[in-house]
Amino acid sequence: KAGVTQTPRYLIKTRGQQVTLSCSPISGHRSVSWYQQTPGQGLQFLFEYFSETQRNKGNFPGRFSGRQFSNSRSEMNVSTLELGDSALYLCASSPTDSLNTEAFFGQGTRLTVV
Amino acid sequence: KQEVTQIPAALSVPEGENLVLNCSFTDSAIYNLQWFRQDPGKGLTSLLLIQSSQREQTSGRLNASLDKSSGRSTLYIAASQPGDSATYLCAVGSPYNTDKLIFGTGTRLQVFP
Protein backbone atom coordinates (compact mmCIF):
# COMPACT_ATOMS: atom_id res chain seq x y z
CA LYS A 1 0.00 0.00 0.00
CA ALA A 2 1.51 3.31 -1.04
CA GLY A 3 2.16 5.85 1.67
CA VAL A 4 1.41 9.55 1.70
CA THR A 5 2.88 11.24 -1.36
CA GLN A 6 3.82 14.89 -1.45
CA THR A 7 4.93 16.77 -4.54
CA PRO A 8 7.15 18.47 -5.28
CA ARG A 9 9.85 17.55 -2.77
CA TYR A 10 11.71 20.83 -3.17
CA LEU A 11 10.71 24.30 -4.32
CA ILE A 12 12.46 27.63 -4.58
CA LYS A 13 10.25 30.68 -5.00
CA THR A 14 10.72 34.43 -4.94
CA ARG A 15 9.06 36.77 -2.47
CA GLY A 16 5.64 37.84 -3.66
CA GLN A 17 5.02 34.73 -5.76
CA GLN A 18 2.47 32.09 -4.96
CA VAL A 19 2.95 28.35 -4.63
CA THR A 20 0.79 25.22 -4.69
CA LEU A 21 1.76 22.01 -2.92
CA SER A 22 0.10 18.66 -3.44
CA CYS A 23 -0.63 15.72 -1.14
CA SER A 24 -2.02 12.32 -2.05
CA PRO A 25 -3.18 10.42 1.04
CA ILE A 26 -3.00 6.71 1.67
CA SER A 27 -5.63 4.91 -0.38
CA GLY A 28 -8.92 4.86 1.53
CA HIS A 29 -7.95 7.70 3.87
CA ARG A 30 -10.31 10.64 3.73
CA SER A 31 -8.71 13.09 6.14
CA VAL A 32 -5.73 15.21 5.13
CA SER A 33 -4.00 17.63 7.48
CA TRP A 34 -1.23 20.10 6.71
CA TYR A 35 1.59 21.24 9.01
CA GLN A 36 4.39 23.75 8.75
CA GLN A 37 7.75 22.92 10.34
CA THR A 38 10.36 25.56 11.00
CA PRO A 39 13.42 25.52 13.30
CA GLY A 40 12.00 28.35 15.40
CA GLN A 41 8.34 27.33 15.74
CA GLY A 42 8.50 23.57 15.38
CA LEU A 43 5.52 21.77 13.88
CA GLN A 44 2.38 23.87 13.61
CA PHE A 45 -1.04 22.81 12.35
CA LEU A 46 -2.30 24.63 9.25
CA PHE A 47 -5.64 23.01 8.41
CA GLU A 48 -7.51 19.74 8.01
CA TYR A 49 -9.76 18.60 5.20
CA PHE A 50 -12.26 15.78 5.27
CA SER A 51 -14.67 14.92 2.47
CA GLU A 52 -13.70 18.08 0.60
CA THR A 53 -14.57 20.30 3.57
CA GLN A 54 -12.19 22.23 5.78
CA ARG A 55 -12.73 20.95 9.30
CA ASN A 56 -10.23 22.93 11.31
CA LYS A 57 -7.79 25.73 10.72
CA GLY A 58 -4.72 26.73 12.65
CA ASN A 59 -3.50 30.20 13.44
CA PHE A 60 -2.13 31.21 10.07
CA PRO A 61 -2.93 34.22 7.87
CA GLY A 62 -5.40 34.04 5.02
CA ARG A 63 -2.52 33.76 2.53
CA PHE A 64 -2.50 30.08 3.43
CA SER A 65 -5.39 28.15 1.91
CA GLY A 66 -6.18 24.66 0.82
CA ARG A 67 -8.68 22.40 -0.78
CA GLN A 68 -9.49 18.74 -1.12
CA PHE A 69 -10.74 16.92 -4.18
CA SER A 70 -13.28 14.12 -4.43
CA ASN A 71 -10.45 11.54 -4.58
CA SER A 72 -9.17 12.90 -1.22
CA ARG A 73 -6.06 14.44 -2.77
CA SER A 74 -5.35 17.83 -1.26
CA GLU A 75 -3.53 20.96 -2.28
CA MET A 76 -2.37 23.88 -0.21
CA ASN A 77 -1.67 27.28 -1.63
CA VAL A 78 0.39 30.11 -0.25
CA SER A 79 -0.01 33.49 -1.92
CA THR A 80 2.25 36.53 -1.72
CA LEU A 81 5.14 34.51 -0.34
CA GLU A 82 7.27 35.97 2.44
CA LEU A 83 10.77 34.96 3.50
CA GLY A 84 9.29 33.58 6.71
CA ASP A 85 7.24 31.07 4.75
CA SER A 86 10.41 29.07 4.11
CA ALA A 87 9.74 25.77 5.83
CA LEU A 88 9.14 22.06 5.49
CA TYR A 89 5.45 21.54 4.74
CA LEU A 90 4.13 18.18 5.84
CA CYS A 91 0.87 16.53 5.12
CA ALA A 92 -0.71 13.72 7.09
CA SER A 93 -3.52 11.38 6.23
CA SER A 94 -5.92 9.53 8.51
CA PRO A 95 -8.74 7.13 7.78
CA THR A 96 -11.36 9.44 9.30
CA ASP A 97 -11.59 12.90 10.81
CA SER A 98 -11.81 11.39 14.29
CA LEU A 99 -9.20 12.75 16.67
CA ASN A 100 -8.30 9.31 17.97
CA THR A 101 -7.03 7.83 14.73
CA GLU A 102 -3.39 7.45 13.76
CA ALA A 103 -1.82 10.03 11.47
CA PHE A 104 0.59 9.03 8.70
CA PHE A 105 2.91 11.63 7.28
CA GLY A 106 4.48 12.19 3.90
CA GLN A 107 8.10 13.13 3.21
CA GLY A 108 7.26 16.80 3.01
CA THR A 109 7.88 19.64 0.59
CA ARG A 110 10.85 21.86 1.37
CA LEU A 111 9.92 25.42 0.35
CA THR A 112 12.62 28.07 0.17
CA VAL A 113 11.58 31.67 -0.40
CA VAL A 114 14.33 33.99 -1.62
CA LYS B 1 -4.44 25.83 25.73
CA GLN B 2 -2.68 22.49 25.43
CA GLU B 3 1.12 22.68 25.50
CA VAL B 4 3.48 19.80 24.90
CA THR B 5 7.07 19.74 26.17
CA GLN B 6 9.84 17.25 25.53
CA ILE B 7 12.89 16.77 27.71
CA PRO B 8 15.75 16.51 27.06
CA ALA B 9 16.10 18.56 23.88
CA ALA B 10 19.13 16.53 22.85
CA LEU B 11 20.73 13.29 23.97
CA SER B 12 23.95 11.57 22.96
CA VAL B 13 24.59 8.00 24.15
CA PRO B 14 26.82 5.05 23.30
CA GLU B 15 25.37 2.11 21.45
CA GLY B 16 23.64 -0.49 23.61
CA GLU B 17 22.22 1.84 26.24
CA ASN B 18 18.57 1.79 27.24
CA LEU B 19 16.98 5.22 26.84
CA VAL B 20 14.00 7.10 28.17
CA LEU B 21 12.56 10.10 26.34
CA ASN B 22 10.00 12.24 28.09
CA CYS B 23 6.90 14.05 26.88
CA SER B 24 4.71 16.26 29.08
CA PHE B 25 1.37 17.86 28.29
CA THR B 26 -0.53 20.45 30.28
CA ASP B 27 -4.14 19.30 29.74
CA SER B 28 -4.96 15.71 30.61
CA ALA B 29 -8.04 15.74 28.36
CA ILE B 30 -6.50 14.06 25.33
CA TYR B 31 -7.79 11.59 22.78
CA ASN B 32 -4.46 9.96 22.16
CA LEU B 33 -0.71 10.44 22.10
CA GLN B 34 1.49 9.52 19.19
CA TRP B 35 5.27 9.15 19.02
CA PHE B 36 7.07 9.90 15.77
CA ARG B 37 10.59 9.67 14.45
CA GLN B 38 12.03 12.22 12.03
CA ASP B 39 15.29 11.82 10.15
CA PRO B 40 17.01 15.05 9.01
CA GLY B 41 15.10 16.76 6.23
CA LYS B 42 12.55 13.98 6.05
CA GLY B 43 8.94 13.42 7.01
CA LEU B 44 7.60 11.85 10.18
CA THR B 45 7.41 8.11 10.74
CA SER B 46 4.76 6.96 13.18
CA LEU B 47 6.24 4.77 15.90
CA LEU B 48 3.48 4.20 18.43
CA LEU B 49 -0.05 5.41 19.05
CA ILE B 50 -1.51 5.25 22.57
CA GLN B 51 -5.22 5.83 22.96
CA SER B 52 -6.35 7.77 26.04
CA SER B 53 -7.76 4.59 27.59
CA GLN B 54 -4.46 2.71 27.26
CA ARG B 55 -1.45 2.73 29.55
CA GLU B 56 1.24 1.54 27.17
CA GLN B 57 2.08 0.26 23.71
CA THR B 58 5.03 -1.81 22.52
CA SER B 59 6.65 -2.30 19.15
CA GLY B 60 9.92 -4.21 18.98
CA ARG B 61 12.53 -2.40 21.08
CA LEU B 62 10.17 0.52 21.69
CA ASN B 63 7.75 0.88 24.58
CA ALA B 64 5.62 3.94 25.20
CA SER B 65 3.68 4.59 28.38
CA LEU B 66 0.95 7.11 29.10
CA ASP B 67 -0.08 8.61 32.44
CA LYS B 68 -2.90 11.00 31.67
CA SER B 69 -3.43 12.12 35.25
CA SER B 70 0.12 13.41 35.52
CA GLY B 71 0.25 14.60 31.90
CA ARG B 72 3.24 12.47 30.97
CA SER B 73 4.36 9.93 28.42
CA THR B 74 7.69 8.18 28.13
CA LEU B 75 9.27 6.44 25.17
CA TYR B 76 11.63 3.67 26.19
CA ILE B 77 14.19 2.49 23.64
CA ALA B 78 15.95 -0.74 24.56
CA ALA B 79 19.48 -1.60 23.44
CA SER B 80 19.93 1.54 21.35
CA GLN B 81 21.64 1.35 17.94
CA PRO B 82 23.28 3.98 15.70
CA GLY B 83 20.30 3.61 13.37
CA ASP B 84 18.07 4.97 16.13
CA SER B 85 19.71 8.38 15.71
CA ALA B 86 16.94 10.82 14.78
CA THR B 87 14.62 13.40 16.29
CA TYR B 88 11.75 11.95 18.29
CA LEU B 89 8.52 13.89 18.51
CA CYS B 90 5.42 13.32 20.57
CA ALA B 91 2.02 14.74 19.65
CA VAL B 92 -1.37 14.77 21.33
CA GLY B 93 -4.88 14.88 19.94
CA SER B 94 -6.82 17.19 22.21
CA PRO B 95 -10.61 17.83 22.24
CA TYR B 96 -10.36 21.47 23.27
CA ASN B 97 -8.03 22.61 20.54
CA THR B 98 -8.74 23.10 16.90
CA ASP B 99 -5.28 21.75 16.01
CA LYS B 100 -5.50 18.20 14.76
CA LEU B 101 -2.27 17.30 16.55
CA ILE B 102 -0.22 19.38 18.98
CA PHE B 103 3.46 18.60 18.79
CA GLY B 104 6.26 18.79 21.28
CA THR B 105 9.58 20.38 20.36
CA GLY B 106 11.32 17.04 19.99
CA THR B 107 14.34 15.24 21.39
CA ARG B 108 17.33 14.92 19.07
CA LEU B 109 18.97 11.58 19.75
CA GLN B 110 22.45 10.54 18.66
CA VAL B 111 23.64 6.99 19.29
CA PHE B 112 27.34 6.54 18.62
CA PRO B 113 29.14 3.24 18.02
mmCIF file of C-alpha atoms in Angstrom:
data_model
loop_
_atom_site.group_PDB
_atom_site.id
_atom_site.type_symbol
_atom_site.label_atom_id
_atom_site.label_comp_id
_atom_site.label_asym_id
_atom_site.label_seq_id
_atom_site.Cartn_x
_atom_site.Cartn_y
_atom_site.Cartn_z
ATOM 1 C CA LYS A 1 0.000 0.000 0.000
ATOM 2 C CA ALA A 2 1.511 3.309 -1.036
ATOM 3 C CA GLY A 3 2.157 5.855 1.667
ATOM 4 C CA VAL A 4 1.407 9.552 1.698
ATOM 5 C CA THR A 5 2.884 11.242 -1.360
ATOM 6 C CA GLN A 6 3.816 14.893 -1.447
ATOM 7 C CA THR A 7 4.930 16.773 -4.541
ATOM 8 C CA PRO A 8 7.152 18.470 -5.279
ATOM 9 C CA ARG A 9 9.854 17.550 -2.774
ATOM 10 C CA TYR A 10 11.705 20.832 -3.167
ATOM 11 C CA LEU A 11 10.709 24.301 -4.316
ATOM 12 C CA ILE A 12 12.461 27.626 -4.578
ATOM 13 C CA LYS A 13 10.251 30.681 -4.997
ATOM 14 C CA THR A 14 10.716 34.431 -4.941
ATOM 15 C CA ARG A 15 9.057 36.766 -2.465
ATOM 16 C CA GLY A 16 5.643 37.839 -3.663
ATOM 17 C CA GLN A 17 5.025 34.731 -5.762
ATOM 18 C CA GLN A 18 2.473 32.092 -4.960
ATOM 19 C CA VAL A 19 2.947 28.346 -4.634
ATOM 20 C CA THR A 20 0.793 25.218 -4.693
ATOM 21 C CA LEU A 21 1.765 22.013 -2.916
ATOM 22 C CA SER A 22 0.101 18.664 -3.440
ATOM 23 C CA CYS A 23 -0.626 15.720 -1.145
ATOM 24 C CA SER A 24 -2.023 12.317 -2.051
ATOM 25 C CA PRO A 25 -3.180 10.424 1.041
ATOM 26 C CA ILE A 26 -3.003 6.706 1.665
ATOM 27 C CA SER A 27 -5.630 4.905 -0.379
ATOM 28 C CA GLY A 28 -8.921 4.858 1.531
ATOM 29 C CA HIS A 29 -7.954 7.698 3.870
ATOM 30 C CA ARG A 30 -10.308 10.644 3.725
ATOM 31 C CA SER A 31 -8.706 13.094 6.137
ATOM 32 C CA VAL A 32 -5.727 15.214 5.132
ATOM 33 C CA SER A 33 -3.998 17.629 7.477
ATOM 34 C CA TRP A 34 -1.232 20.098 6.713
ATOM 35 C CA TYR A 35 1.587 21.243 9.012
ATOM 36 C CA GLN A 36 4.392 23.754 8.754
ATOM 37 C CA GLN A 37 7.746 22.917 10.336
ATOM 38 C CA THR A 38 10.365 25.564 11.001
ATOM 39 C CA PRO A 39 13.415 25.521 13.301
ATOM 40 C CA GLY A 40 11.996 28.350 15.399
ATOM 41 C CA GLN A 41 8.341 27.329 15.736
ATOM 42 C CA GLY A 42 8.498 23.570 15.380
ATOM 43 C CA LEU A 43 5.519 21.772 13.885
ATOM 44 C CA GLN A 44 2.379 23.871 13.612
ATOM 45 C CA PHE A 45 -1.037 22.813 12.346
ATOM 46 C CA LEU A 46 -2.300 24.628 9.253
ATOM 47 C CA PHE A 47 -5.643 23.007 8.414
ATOM 48 C CA GLU A 48 -7.506 19.743 8.008
ATOM 49 C CA TYR A 49 -9.760 18.601 5.204
ATOM 50 C CA PHE A 50 -12.257 15.783 5.270
ATOM 51 C CA SER A 51 -14.670 14.921 2.471
ATOM 52 C CA GLU A 52 -13.701 18.083 0.598
ATOM 53 C CA THR A 53 -14.568 20.305 3.574
ATOM 54 C CA GLN A 54 -12.185 22.235 5.777
ATOM 55 C CA ARG A 55 -12.735 20.947 9.304
ATOM 56 C CA ASN A 56 -10.232 22.928 11.315
ATOM 57 C CA LYS A 57 -7.789 25.728 10.718
ATOM 58 C CA GLY A 58 -4.723 26.730 12.652
ATOM 59 C CA ASN A 59 -3.502 30.202 13.442
ATOM 60 C CA PHE A 60 -2.130 31.206 10.066
ATOM 61 C CA PRO A 61 -2.934 34.218 7.868
ATOM 62 C CA GLY A 62 -5.401 34.037 5.020
ATOM 63 C CA ARG A 63 -2.524 33.763 2.530
ATOM 64 C CA PHE A 64 -2.504 30.077 3.426
ATOM 65 C CA SER A 65 -5.385 28.155 1.907
ATOM 66 C CA GLY A 66 -6.176 24.664 0.817
ATOM 67 C CA ARG A 67 -8.676 22.396 -0.783
ATOM 68 C CA GLN A 68 -9.492 18.740 -1.117
ATOM 69 C CA PHE A 69 -10.744 16.923 -4.176
ATOM 70 C CA SER A 70 -13.283 14.116 -4.425
ATOM 71 C CA ASN A 71 -10.451 11.539 -4.584
ATOM 72 C CA SER A 72 -9.168 12.899 -1.222
ATOM 73 C CA ARG A 73 -6.056 14.435 -2.770
ATOM 74 C CA SER A 74 -5.352 17.827 -1.260
ATOM 75 C CA GLU A 75 -3.530 20.959 -2.277
ATOM 76 C CA MET A 76 -2.374 23.877 -0.215
ATOM 77 C CA ASN A 77 -1.671 27.282 -1.635
ATOM 78 C CA VAL A 78 0.394 30.113 -0.249
ATOM 79 C CA SER A 79 -0.014 33.491 -1.917
ATOM 80 C CA THR A 80 2.249 36.525 -1.724
ATOM 81 C CA LEU A 81 5.139 34.508 -0.341
ATOM 82 C CA GLU A 82 7.272 35.968 2.436
ATOM 83 C CA LEU A 83 10.771 34.960 3.505
ATOM 84 C CA GLY A 84 9.292 33.582 6.714
ATOM 85 C CA ASP A 85 7.238 31.068 4.754
ATOM 86 C CA SER A 86 10.410 29.067 4.112
ATOM 87 C CA ALA A 87 9.743 25.770 5.834
ATOM 88 C CA LEU A 88 9.144 22.064 5.489
ATOM 89 C CA TYR A 89 5.451 21.544 4.741
ATOM 90 C CA LEU A 90 4.130 18.178 5.839
ATOM 91 C CA CYS A 91 0.868 16.535 5.118
ATOM 92 C CA ALA A 92 -0.706 13.722 7.091
ATOM 93 C CA SER A 93 -3.522 11.380 6.227
ATOM 94 C CA SER A 94 -5.916 9.526 8.514
ATOM 95 C CA PRO A 95 -8.739 7.127 7.782
ATOM 96 C CA THR A 96 -11.360 9.439 9.301
ATOM 97 C CA ASP A 97 -11.590 12.901 10.812
ATOM 98 C CA SER A 98 -11.814 11.391 14.288
ATOM 99 C CA LEU A 99 -9.198 12.745 16.666
ATOM 100 C CA ASN A 100 -8.302 9.306 17.971
ATOM 101 C CA THR A 101 -7.026 7.826 14.732
ATOM 102 C CA GLU A 102 -3.393 7.448 13.764
ATOM 103 C CA ALA A 103 -1.818 10.033 11.472
ATOM 104 C CA PHE A 104 0.588 9.027 8.705
ATOM 105 C CA PHE A 105 2.908 11.633 7.281
ATOM 106 C CA GLY A 106 4.477 12.187 3.899
ATOM 107 C CA GLN A 107 8.101 13.134 3.214
ATOM 108 C CA GLY A 108 7.263 16.804 3.014
ATOM 109 C CA THR A 109 7.879 19.641 0.587
ATOM 110 C CA ARG A 110 10.846 21.860 1.371
ATOM 111 C CA LEU A 111 9.917 25.421 0.352
ATOM 112 C CA THR A 112 12.616 28.071 0.172
ATOM 113 C CA VAL A 113 11.576 31.671 -0.404
ATOM 114 C CA VAL A 114 14.334 33.993 -1.623
ATOM 115 C CA LYS B 1 -4.440 25.832 25.731
ATOM 116 C CA GLN B 2 -2.679 22.492 25.430
ATOM 117 C CA GLU B 3 1.117 22.683 25.498
ATOM 118 C CA VAL B 4 3.484 19.798 24.896
ATOM 119 C CA THR B 5 7.074 19.736 26.169
ATOM 120 C CA GLN B 6 9.844 17.245 25.534
ATOM 121 C CA ILE B 7 12.890 16.772 27.714
ATOM 122 C CA PRO B 8 15.753 16.506 27.058
ATOM 123 C CA ALA B 9 16.098 18.556 23.876
ATOM 124 C CA ALA B 10 19.135 16.531 22.854
ATOM 125 C CA LEU B 11 20.734 13.292 23.968
ATOM 126 C CA SER B 12 23.946 11.565 22.963
ATOM 127 C CA VAL B 13 24.592 7.999 24.154
ATOM 128 C CA PRO B 14 26.824 5.048 23.296
ATOM 129 C CA GLU B 15 25.369 2.111 21.451
ATOM 130 C CA GLY B 16 23.643 -0.486 23.610
ATOM 131 C CA GLU B 17 22.223 1.839 26.241
ATOM 132 C CA ASN B 18 18.572 1.788 27.241
ATOM 133 C CA LEU B 19 16.977 5.217 26.837
ATOM 134 C CA VAL B 20 13.996 7.102 28.168
ATOM 135 C CA LEU B 21 12.559 10.103 26.337
ATOM 136 C CA ASN B 22 9.997 12.236 28.087
ATOM 137 C CA CYS B 23 6.896 14.048 26.877
ATOM 138 C CA SER B 24 4.706 16.262 29.081
ATOM 139 C CA PHE B 25 1.367 17.864 28.287
ATOM 140 C CA THR B 26 -0.534 20.455 30.278
ATOM 141 C CA ASP B 27 -4.136 19.304 29.740
ATOM 142 C CA SER B 28 -4.957 15.709 30.613
ATOM 143 C CA ALA B 29 -8.036 15.736 28.359
ATOM 144 C CA ILE B 30 -6.504 14.063 25.331
ATOM 145 C CA TYR B 31 -7.790 11.588 22.775
ATOM 146 C CA ASN B 32 -4.457 9.957 22.161
ATOM 147 C CA LEU B 33 -0.709 10.445 22.104
ATOM 148 C CA GLN B 34 1.486 9.520 19.190
ATOM 149 C CA TRP B 35 5.274 9.152 19.021
ATOM 150 C CA PHE B 36 7.067 9.901 15.766
ATOM 151 C CA ARG B 37 10.585 9.670 14.451
ATOM 152 C CA GLN B 38 12.027 12.218 12.030
ATOM 153 C CA ASP B 39 15.286 11.825 10.153
ATOM 154 C CA PRO B 40 17.010 15.051 9.009
ATOM 155 C CA GLY B 41 15.095 16.762 6.234
ATOM 156 C CA LYS B 42 12.545 13.979 6.047
ATOM 157 C CA GLY B 43 8.943 13.418 7.012
ATOM 158 C CA LEU B 44 7.599 11.847 10.182
ATOM 159 C CA THR B 45 7.412 8.110 10.744
ATOM 160 C CA SER B 46 4.763 6.963 13.179
ATOM 161 C CA LEU B 47 6.238 4.769 15.904
ATOM 162 C CA LEU B 48 3.485 4.197 18.432
ATOM 163 C CA LEU B 49 -0.053 5.409 19.051
ATOM 164 C CA ILE B 50 -1.508 5.245 22.567
ATOM 165 C CA GLN B 51 -5.225 5.829 22.963
ATOM 166 C CA SER B 52 -6.348 7.771 26.039
ATOM 167 C CA SER B 53 -7.762 4.588 27.588
ATOM 168 C CA GLN B 54 -4.456 2.709 27.256
ATOM 169 C CA ARG B 55 -1.447 2.734 29.555
ATOM 170 C CA GLU B 56 1.240 1.539 27.169
ATOM 171 C CA GLN B 57 2.080 0.258 23.711
ATOM 172 C CA THR B 58 5.027 -1.808 22.523
ATOM 173 C CA SER B 59 6.654 -2.298 19.147
ATOM 174 C CA GLY B 60 9.918 -4.208 18.979
ATOM 175 C CA ARG B 61 12.525 -2.400 21.083
ATOM 176 C CA LEU B 62 10.167 0.517 21.693
ATOM 177 C CA ASN B 63 7.748 0.880 24.575
ATOM 178 C CA ALA B 64 5.619 3.945 25.198
ATOM 179 C CA SER B 65 3.678 4.589 28.381
ATOM 180 C CA LEU B 66 0.953 7.111 29.098
ATOM 181 C CA ASP B 67 -0.078 8.610 32.442
ATOM 182 C CA LYS B 68 -2.901 11.002 31.665
ATOM 183 C CA SER B 69 -3.435 12.123 35.246
ATOM 184 C CA SER B 70 0.120 13.409 35.521
ATOM 185 C CA GLY B 71 0.252 14.599 31.901
ATOM 186 C CA ARG B 72 3.235 12.474 30.966
ATOM 187 C CA SER B 73 4.360 9.934 28.423
ATOM 188 C CA THR B 74 7.688 8.185 28.134
ATOM 189 C CA LEU B 75 9.268 6.443 25.171
ATOM 190 C CA TYR B 76 11.631 3.671 26.194
ATOM 191 C CA ILE B 77 14.188 2.486 23.639
ATOM 192 C CA ALA B 78 15.948 -0.737 24.557
ATOM 193 C CA ALA B 79 19.482 -1.599 23.440
ATOM 194 C CA SER B 80 19.935 1.538 21.350
ATOM 195 C CA GLN B 81 21.644 1.347 17.944
ATOM 196 C CA PRO B 82 23.282 3.983 15.704
ATOM 197 C CA GLY B 83 20.296 3.607 13.366
ATOM 198 C CA ASP B 84 18.074 4.973 16.129
ATOM 199 C CA SER B 85 19.714 8.379 15.710
ATOM 200 C CA ALA B 86 16.943 10.822 14.776
ATOM 201 C CA THR B 87 14.623 13.400 16.286
ATOM 202 C CA TYR B 88 11.755 11.950 18.286
ATOM 203 C CA LEU B 89 8.515 13.885 18.511
ATOM 204 C CA CYS B 90 5.416 13.323 20.571
ATOM 205 C CA ALA B 91 2.018 14.743 19.647
ATOM 206 C CA VAL B 92 -1.368 14.766 21.331
ATOM 207 C CA GLY B 93 -4.875 14.885 19.940
ATOM 208 C CA SER B 94 -6.819 17.195 22.213
ATOM 209 C CA PRO B 95 -10.606 17.829 22.242
ATOM 210 C CA TYR B 96 -10.357 21.466 23.267
ATOM 211 C CA ASN B 97 -8.029 22.607 20.543
ATOM 212 C CA THR B 98 -8.736 23.101 16.896
ATOM 213 C CA ASP B 99 -5.282 21.752 16.011
ATOM 214 C CA LYS B 100 -5.501 18.200 14.763
ATOM 215 C CA LEU B 101 -2.269 17.299 16.554
ATOM 216 C CA ILE B 102 -0.217 19.384 18.979
ATOM 217 C CA PHE B 103 3.459 18.605 18.791
ATOM 218 C CA GLY B 104 6.264 18.787 21.281
ATOM 219 C CA THR B 105 9.577 20.384 20.360
ATOM 220 C CA GLY B 106 11.321 17.041 19.987
ATOM 221 C CA THR B 107 14.343 15.236 21.390
ATOM 222 C CA ARG B 108 17.334 14.925 19.073
ATOM 223 C CA LEU B 109 18.973 11.576 19.752
ATOM 224 C CA GLN B 110 22.448 10.536 18.664
ATOM 225 C CA VAL B 111 23.641 6.989 19.290
ATOM 226 C CA PHE B 112 27.345 6.540 18.623
ATOM 227 C CA PRO B 113 29.140 3.237 18.022
#
